[in-house]
Structure formats: structure tokens, C-alpha cells
Amino acid sequence: MTSQTLKIALAASVALNLFAIAAGATLFVTRAEVEKRVEAQHRPPRSGSPMLLIGQLDPAVRDRVRDTLRASALQVRPDFEEARQKRREAVRIASSDTFDSARITTLLAQSREAELRGRARLEVDAVAVLATLEPDDRKALSEILTRRGRVVVRGDNEKKGPPPPR
């Protein structure tokens, strides 16, 4: 090998090593951030369903709280049914040959309003129930105010099988 070939090989080796060091440093710096994002995506929405949370309460209080929250849920059911019905109608119109963007927009707005009405009522009733509890019970049940979507209890899914179709 000539000295010119050795110089070219040395320069290529140095460039390759610098690239590898930069890639390794980038991986090291961003790894922690990526792990945090992945952990946040896989974290369960809350520690349990509202009924599991209620189950942690003192037996004397549990039935009253359960009945009150169940009654509240039954009262707001029409709001949530209206929200689902309006959204289904908006989807039906959007997928039909007679597309009407104004009607779809109106239906989606009505759906959001109905859902917000229901959520607001549930929250007001939940706060009213929390106000009647002792501090320890209130602390245990306060998690029902979180709005993170449906609760998935890991381990129960294997026993039940696939979720029912909607």
C-alpha cells in the first residue's frame, strides 16, 4: 500500500469513528426521553375502576356512595346517548353520497355539548359526594375526578376474552 492509500484509509476510519461516537452520544442523550414517553403511554389511566375505588371505602359509607354515584350516572345517561347518537349520525352523513359539511359540523357540536353536559353533571355530583366523606375516604375516592378515558385492569382481559363489538 502506498502512503496515499493509507492516508485515505486513515481519514475514512476517523470519519467513521466520529460518526459512531456522534450516534452513540445521540442515543445516550435521547434514550431517557424516549423511555419516559413509552412509560407514559403504557401507564394505566388510573389505579382502578370507580367501583373498585368505592370498594376501598368503609362499608358503612360504601353503599351510600355507590347508590349516589349510580343514580347520577343513570341521570346523565341520556346526555351520553345523545352524544353517541349525534356522532353516529355525523359519521353516517359524512360517509354518504349527500355530504353536508354544515350539518356534520352542527351534529358534532351538539354531540360535544351533550357530552360536556353529562360530564359536568357527573363531576358536580362526584364533588357533592366527596364533600360528605371523611378525609381518608375522600382521598381514596378523589381519583374518580380524573378524565383519562376507560380503565383497563390488566389481567382481567385474558379471562374475559376479546371486548364486545360496538
Coordinates of N, CA and C in Angstrom, one line a residue:
M1 N 0.8 -1.2 0.0 CA 0.0 0.0 0.0 C 0.9 1.2 0.0
T2 N 0.4 2.2 -0.7 CA 1.1 3.5 -0.8 C 0.7 4.3 0.4
S3 N 1.5 5.4 0.6 CA 1.2 6.3 1.7 C -0.1 7.0 1.4
Q4 N -0.4 7.3 0.2 CA -1.7 8.0 -0.2 C -2.9 7.1 0.2
T5 N -2.8 5.8 -0.1 CA -3.9 4.9 0.2 C -4.1 4.8 1.7
L6 N -2.9 4.7 2.5 CA -3.0 4.7 3.9 C -3.7 5.9 4.5
K7 N -3.3 7.1 3.9 CA -3.9 8.4 4.4 C -5.4 8.4 4.1
I8 N -5.9 7.9 3.0 CA -7.3 7.8 2.7 C -8.0 6.8 3.6
A9 N -7.4 5.7 3.9 CA -8.0 4.7 4.8 C -8.1 5.3 6.2
L10 N -7.0 6.0 6.6 CA -7.0 6.6 8.0 C -8.1 7.7 8.1
A11 N -8.2 8.5 7.1 CA -9.3 9.5 7.1 C -10.7 8.9 7.1
A12 N -10.9 7.9 6.3 CA -12.2 7.2 6.3 C -12.4 6.5 7.7
S13 N -11.4 6.0 8.3 CA -11.6 5.4 9.6 C -11.9 6.4 10.7
V14 N -11.2 7.5 10.6 CA -11.5 8.6 11.6 C -12.9 9.1 11.4
A15 N -13.3 9.3 10.2 CA -14.7 9.8 9.9 C -15.7 8.8 10.4
L16 N -15.5 7.5 10.1 CA -16.4 6.5 10.6 C -16.5 6.5 12.1
N17 N -15.4 6.6 12.8 CA -15.4 6.6 14.2 C -16.1 7.8 14.8
L18 N -15.9 9.0 14.2 CA -16.6 10.2 14.6 C -18.1 10.1 14.5
F19 N -18.5 9.5 13.4 CA -19.9 9.2 13.1 C -20.5 8.3 14.2
A20 N -19.7 7.2 14.5 CA -20.2 6.3 15.5 C -20.3 6.9 16.9
I21 N -19.3 7.8 17.2 CA -19.3 8.5 18.5 C -20.5 9.4 18.6
A22 N -20.8 10.1 17.5 CA -21.9 11.1 17.5 C -23.3 10.3 17.6
A23 N -23.4 9.2 16.9 CA -24.6 8.4 17.0 C -24.8 7.8 18.4
G24 N -23.7 7.3 19.0 CA -23.8 6.8 20.4 C -24.2 7.9 21.4
A25 N -23.6 9.1 21.2 CA -23.9 10.2 22.1 C -25.4 10.6 22.0
T26 N -25.9 10.7 20.7 CA -27.3 11.0 20.5 C -28.2 9.9 21.1
L27 N -27.9 8.7 20.9 CA -28.7 7.6 21.5 C -28.7 7.7 23.0
F28 N -27.5 8.0 23.6 CA -27.4 8.1 25.1 C -28.3 9.3 25.6
V29 N -28.2 10.4 24.9 CA -28.9 11.6 25.4 C -30.5 11.4 25.2
T30 N -30.9 10.9 24.1 CA -32.4 10.8 23.9 C -33.0 9.6 24.4
R31 N -32.2 8.6 24.9 CA -32.8 7.3 25.4 C -33.7 7.6 26.6
A32 N -33.3 8.4 27.5 CA -34.1 8.7 28.7 C -35.4 9.3 28.4
E33 N -35.4 10.2 27.4 CA -36.6 10.9 27.0 C -37.6 9.9 26.3
V34 N -37.1 9.1 25.5 CA -37.9 8.1 24.8 C -38.5 7.1 25.8
E35 N -37.7 6.7 26.8 CA -38.2 5.8 27.8 C -39.4 6.4 28.6
K36 N -39.3 7.7 28.9 CA -40.3 8.4 29.6 C -41.6 8.5 28.8
R37 N -41.5 8.7 27.5 CA -42.6 8.7 26.6 C -43.3 7.4 26.5
V38 N -42.5 6.3 26.4 CA -43.1 5.0 26.3 C -43.8 4.6 27.6
E39 N -43.2 5.0 28.7 CA -43.8 4.7 30.0 C -45.1 5.4 30.2
A40 N -45.1 6.7 29.8 CA -46.4 7.5 29.9 C -47.5 6.8 29.0
Q41 N -47.1 6.3 27.9 CA -48.1 5.7 27.0 C -48.7 4.4 27.6
H42 N -47.8 3.6 28.3 CA -48.3 2.3 28.8 C -48.8 2.4 30.3
R43 N -48.7 3.6 30.9 CA -49.2 3.7 32.2 C -50.7 3.6 32.3
P44 N -51.3 2.8 33.2 CA -52.7 2.7 33.2 C -53.4 4.0 33.6
P45 N -54.6 4.3 33.1 CA -55.2 5.6 33.3 C -55.4 5.9 34.7
R46 N -55.8 5.0 35.5 CA -55.9 5.2 37.0 C -55.8 3.8 37.6
S47 N -55.8 3.8 38.9 CA -55.4 2.6 39.6 C -56.6 1.6 39.6
G48 N -57.8 2.0 39.2 CA -58.8 1.0 39.2 C -60.1 1.7 38.7
S49 N -61.1 0.9 38.5 CA -62.4 1.5 38.1 C -63.0 2.2 39.3
P50 N -64.0 3.1 39.0 CA -64.7 3.8 40.1 C -65.3 2.8 41.1
M51 N -65.8 1.7 40.7 CA -66.4 0.7 41.6 C -65.3 0.1 42.5
L52 N -64.1 -0.1 41.9 CA -63.0 -0.7 42.7 C -62.6 0.4 43.8
L53 N -62.6 1.6 43.3 CA -62.2 2.7 44.3 C -63.2 2.8 45.4
I54 N -64.5 2.7 45.0 CA -65.6 2.7 46.0 C -65.4 1.6 47.0
G55 N -65.0 0.4 46.5 CA -64.8 -0.8 47.3 C -63.8 -0.6 48.4
Q56 N -62.9 0.4 48.3 CA -61.9 0.7 49.3 C -62.5 1.5 50.5
L57 N -63.7 2.0 50.3 CA -64.3 2.8 51.4 C -64.8 1.9 52.5
D58 N -65.0 2.6 53.6 CA -65.6 2.0 54.8 C -66.9 1.4 54.4
P59 N -67.3 0.2 54.9 CA -68.5 -0.5 54.5 C -69.8 0.4 54.8
A60 N -69.7 1.1 55.9 CA -70.9 2.0 56.2 C -71.1 3.1 55.2
V61 N -70.1 3.5 54.6 CA -70.2 4.7 53.6 C -70.3 4.1 52.2
R62 N -69.8 3.0 51.9 CA -69.7 2.4 50.6 C -71.0 2.4 49.9
D63 N -72.1 1.8 50.5 CA -73.4 1.7 49.9 C -74.0 3.0 49.5
R64 N -73.9 4.0 50.4 CA -74.4 5.3 50.1 C -73.7 6.0 49.0
V65 N -72.4 5.9 48.9 CA -71.6 6.5 47.8 C -71.9 5.8 46.5
R66 N -72.0 4.5 46.5 CA -72.3 3.7 45.3 C -73.7 4.0 44.8
D67 N -74.6 4.1 45.7 CA -76.0 4.4 45.2 C -76.1 5.8 44.7
T68 N -75.4 6.7 45.3 CA -75.5 8.1 44.8 C -74.8 8.3 43.5
L69 N -73.7 7.7 43.3 CA -73.0 7.8 42.0 C -73.7 7.0 40.9
R70 N -74.3 5.9 41.3 CA -75.0 5.1 40.3 C -76.3 5.9 39.8
A71 N -77.0 6.6 40.8 CA -78.1 7.4 40.4 C -77.7 8.6 39.5
S72 N -76.5 9.2 39.8 CA -76.0 10.2 39.0 C -75.7 9.8 37.6
A73 N -75.1 8.6 37.5 CA -74.8 8.0 36.2 C -76.1 7.7 35.4
L74 N -77.1 7.3 36.0 CA -78.4 7.0 35.3 C -79.0 8.3 34.9
Q75 N -78.9 9.4 35.6 CA -79.5 10.6 35.2 C -78.8 11.2 34.0
V76 N -77.5 11.0 33.9 CA -76.7 11.6 32.7 C -76.7 10.7 31.5
R77 N -77.2 9.5 31.7 CA -77.1 8.5 30.6 C -77.8 9.1 29.3
P78 N -78.9 9.8 29.4 CA -79.5 10.3 28.1 C -78.5 11.3 27.4
D79 N -77.8 12.1 28.2 CA -76.8 13.0 27.6 C -75.8 12.3 26.8
F80 N -75.2 11.2 27.4 CA -74.2 10.5 26.7 C -74.8 9.7 25.5
E81 N -76.0 9.2 25.6 CA -76.6 8.5 24.5 C -76.9 9.5 23.4
E82 N -77.3 10.7 23.7 CA -77.5 11.7 22.7 C -76.2 12.1 22.0
A83 N -75.1 12.2 22.8 CA -73.8 12.5 22.2 C -73.4 11.4 21.2
R84 N -73.5 10.1 21.6 CA -73.2 9.0 20.7 C -74.1 9.0 19.5
Q85 N -75.4 9.2 19.6 CA -76.3 9.2 18.5 C -76.0 10.3 17.5
K86 N -75.7 11.5 18.0 CA -75.3 12.7 17.1 C -74.0 12.4 16.4
R87 N -73.1 11.8 17.1 CA -71.8 11.5 16.4 C -72.0 10.4 15.3
R88 N -72.8 9.4 15.6 CA -73.1 8.3 14.6 C -73.8 8.9 13.4
E89 N -74.7 9.8 13.7 CA -75.4 10.5 12.5 C -74.4 11.3 11.7
A90 N -73.5 12.0 12.4 CA -72.5 12.8 11.6 C -71.6 11.9 10.8
V91 N -71.2 10.7 11.3 CA -70.4 9.8 10.6 C -71.2 9.2 9.4
R92 N -72.5 8.9 9.6 CA -73.3 8.4 8.5 C -73.4 9.4 7.4
I93 N -73.7 10.7 7.7 CA -73.8 11.7 6.7 C -72.4 12.0 6.0
A94 N -71.3 11.9 6.8 CA -70.0 12.1 6.2 C -69.7 11.0 5.2
S95 N -70.2 9.8 5.4 CA -69.9 8.7 4.5 C -70.9 8.5 3.4
S96 N -71.9 9.3 3.4 CA -73.0 9.1 2.4 C -72.7 9.9 1.2
D97 N -73.5 9.7 0.1 CA -73.3 10.5 -1.1 C -73.7 11.9 -1.0
T98 N -74.6 12.2 0.0 CA -75.1 13.6 0.2 C -74.3 14.2 1.3
F99 N -73.1 14.5 1.1 CA -72.2 15.1 2.1 C -72.7 16.5 2.4
D100 N -72.9 16.8 3.7 CA -73.3 18.2 4.1 C -72.4 18.6 5.3
S101 N -71.4 19.4 4.9 CA -70.4 19.8 6.0 C -71.1 20.6 7.1
A102 N -72.0 21.5 6.7 CA -72.7 22.3 7.8 C -73.4 21.4 8.7
R103 N -74.2 20.5 8.2 CA -74.9 19.6 9.1 C -74.0 18.7 10.0
I104 N -72.9 18.2 9.4 CA -72.0 17.4 10.1 C -71.3 18.2 11.3
T105 N -70.9 19.5 10.9 CA -70.4 20.3 12.0 C -71.3 20.6 13.1
T106 N -72.6 20.8 12.7 CA -73.6 21.1 13.7 C -73.8 19.9 14.6
L107 N -73.9 18.7 14.0 CA -74.1 17.4 14.8 C -72.9 17.2 15.7
L108 N -71.7 17.4 15.2 CA -70.5 17.2 16.1 C -70.5 18.2 17.3
A109 N -70.9 19.4 17.0 CA -71.0 20.4 18.1 C -72.1 20.0 19.1
Q110 N -73.2 19.5 18.6 CA -74.3 19.1 19.5 C -73.8 17.9 20.3
S111 N -73.0 17.0 19.7 CA -72.5 15.8 20.4 C -71.6 16.2 21.5
R112 N -70.7 17.2 21.2 CA -69.7 17.7 22.2 C -70.5 18.3 23.4
E113 N -71.5 19.1 23.1 CA -72.3 19.8 24.1 C -73.0 18.8 25.0
A114 N -73.6 17.8 24.4 CA -74.3 16.8 25.2 C -73.3 16.0 26.1
E115 N -72.1 15.7 25.6 CA -71.1 15.0 26.4 C -70.6 15.9 27.5
L116 N -70.4 17.2 27.2 CA -70.0 18.1 28.3 C -71.0 18.3 29.3
R117 N -72.3 18.3 28.9 CA -73.4 18.4 29.9 C -73.3 17.2 30.9
G118 N -73.2 16.0 30.3 CA -73.1 14.8 31.1 C -71.9 14.8 32.0
R119 N -70.8 15.1 31.5 CA -69.6 15.1 32.3 C -69.7 16.2 33.4
A120 N -70.2 17.3 33.1 CA -70.3 18.4 34.1 C -71.2 17.9 35.3
R121 N -72.3 17.2 34.9 CA -73.2 16.7 35.9 C -72.6 15.7 36.8
L122 N -71.9 14.8 36.1 CA -71.2 13.7 36.9 C -70.1 14.3 37.8
E123 N -69.4 15.3 37.4 CA -68.4 16.0 38.2 C -69.0 16.7 39.4
V124 N -70.1 17.4 39.1 CA -70.8 18.1 40.2 C -71.3 17.1 41.3
D125 N -71.9 16.0 40.8 CA -72.4 15.0 41.7 C -71.2 14.3 42.5
A126 N -70.1 14.1 41.8 CA -69.0 13.5 42.5 C -68.4 14.4 43.5
V127 N -68.3 15.7 43.2 CA -67.8 16.6 44.2 C -68.7 16.7 45.4
A128 N -70.1 16.7 45.2 CA -71.0 16.7 46.3 C -70.8 15.4 47.2
V129 N -70.6 14.3 46.5 CA -70.4 13.1 47.3 C -69.1 13.2 48.1
L130 N -68.0 13.7 47.5 CA -66.7 13.8 48.1 C -66.8 14.7 49.3
A131 N -67.7 15.8 49.3 CA -67.8 16.7 50.4 C -68.4 16.0 51.6
T132 N -69.1 14.9 51.4 CA -69.7 14.2 52.6 C -68.8 13.2 53.2
L133 N -67.6 13.0 52.7 CA -66.8 11.9 53.1 C -65.7 12.5 54.1
E134 N -65.2 11.5 54.9 CA -64.1 11.8 55.8 C -62.8 12.0 54.9
P135 N -61.8 12.7 55.4 CA -60.6 13.0 54.6 C -59.9 11.7 54.0
D136 N -59.8 10.6 54.8 CA -59.2 9.4 54.3 C -60.0 8.8 53.1
D137 N -61.3 8.8 53.3 CA -62.2 8.2 52.3 C -62.2 9.1 51.1
R138 N -62.2 10.4 51.3 CA -62.2 11.4 50.2 C -60.9 11.3 49.4
K139 N -59.8 11.1 50.1 CA -58.5 10.9 49.4 C -58.5 9.7 48.5
A140 N -59.1 8.6 49.0 CA -59.1 7.3 48.3 C -60.0 7.4 47.1
L141 N -61.1 8.2 47.2 CA -62.1 8.3 46.1 C -61.9 9.5 45.2
S142 N -61.0 10.4 45.5 CA -60.8 11.6 44.7 C -60.3 11.3 43.3
E143 N -59.8 10.1 43.1 CA -59.3 9.7 41.8 C -60.4 9.6 40.7
I144 N -61.7 9.5 41.2 CA -62.8 9.4 40.2 C -62.9 10.7 39.4
L145 N -62.3 11.8 39.8 CA -62.3 13.0 39.1 C -61.4 13.1 37.9
T146 N -60.5 12.1 37.8 CA -59.6 12.1 36.6 C -60.4 11.8 35.4
R147 N -59.9 12.4 34.3 CA -60.5 12.2 33.0 C -59.5 11.6 32.0
R148 N -59.2 10.4 32.2 CA -58.2 9.7 31.3 C -58.8 8.6 30.5
G149 N -60.0 8.6 30.3 CA -60.6 7.5 29.4 C -60.9 6.3 30.2
R150 N -61.1 5.2 29.4 CA -61.6 4.0 30.0 C -60.5 3.3 30.8
V151 N -60.9 2.6 31.8 CA -59.9 1.9 32.7 C -59.7 0.5 32.2
V152 N -58.5 0.1 32.1 CA -58.2 -1.3 31.7 C -57.5 -1.9 32.9
V153 N -58.1 -2.9 33.4 CA -57.5 -3.6 34.6 C -56.7 -4.8 34.0
R154 N -55.4 -4.7 34.1 CA -54.6 -5.8 33.4 C -54.8 -7.1 34.1
G155 N -54.8 -8.2 33.3 CA -55.0 -9.5 33.9 C -56.4 -10.0 33.7
D156 N -57.4 -9.1 33.8 CA -58.8 -9.4 33.7 C -59.1 -9.7 32.2
N157 N -58.4 -9.1 31.3 CA -58.7 -9.2 29.9 C -58.4 -10.6 29.4
E158 N -57.5 -11.3 30.0 CA -57.2 -12.7 29.5 C -58.3 -13.6 29.9
K159 N -59.0 -13.3 31.0 CA -60.1 -14.2 31.4 C -61.4 -13.9 30.6
K160 N -61.6 -12.7 30.2 CA -62.8 -12.3 29.6 C -62.8 -12.6 28.1
G161 N -61.7 -12.6 27.4 CA -61.6 -12.7 26.0 C -61.7 -11.3 25.3
P162 N -62.0 -11.3 24.0 CA -62.0 -10.0 23.3 C -63.2 -9.2 23.8
P163 N -63.0 -7.8 23.6 CA -64.1 -6.9 24.0 C -65.3 -7.1 23.1
P164 N -66.5 -6.8 23.6 CA -67.7 -6.9 22.7 C -67.6 -5.8 21.6
P165 N -68.1 -6.2 20.4 CA -68.1 -5.2 19.3 C -69.1 -4.0 19.6
R166 N -68.8 -2.9 19.1 CA -69.6 -1.7 19.3 C -70.5 -1.4 18.2

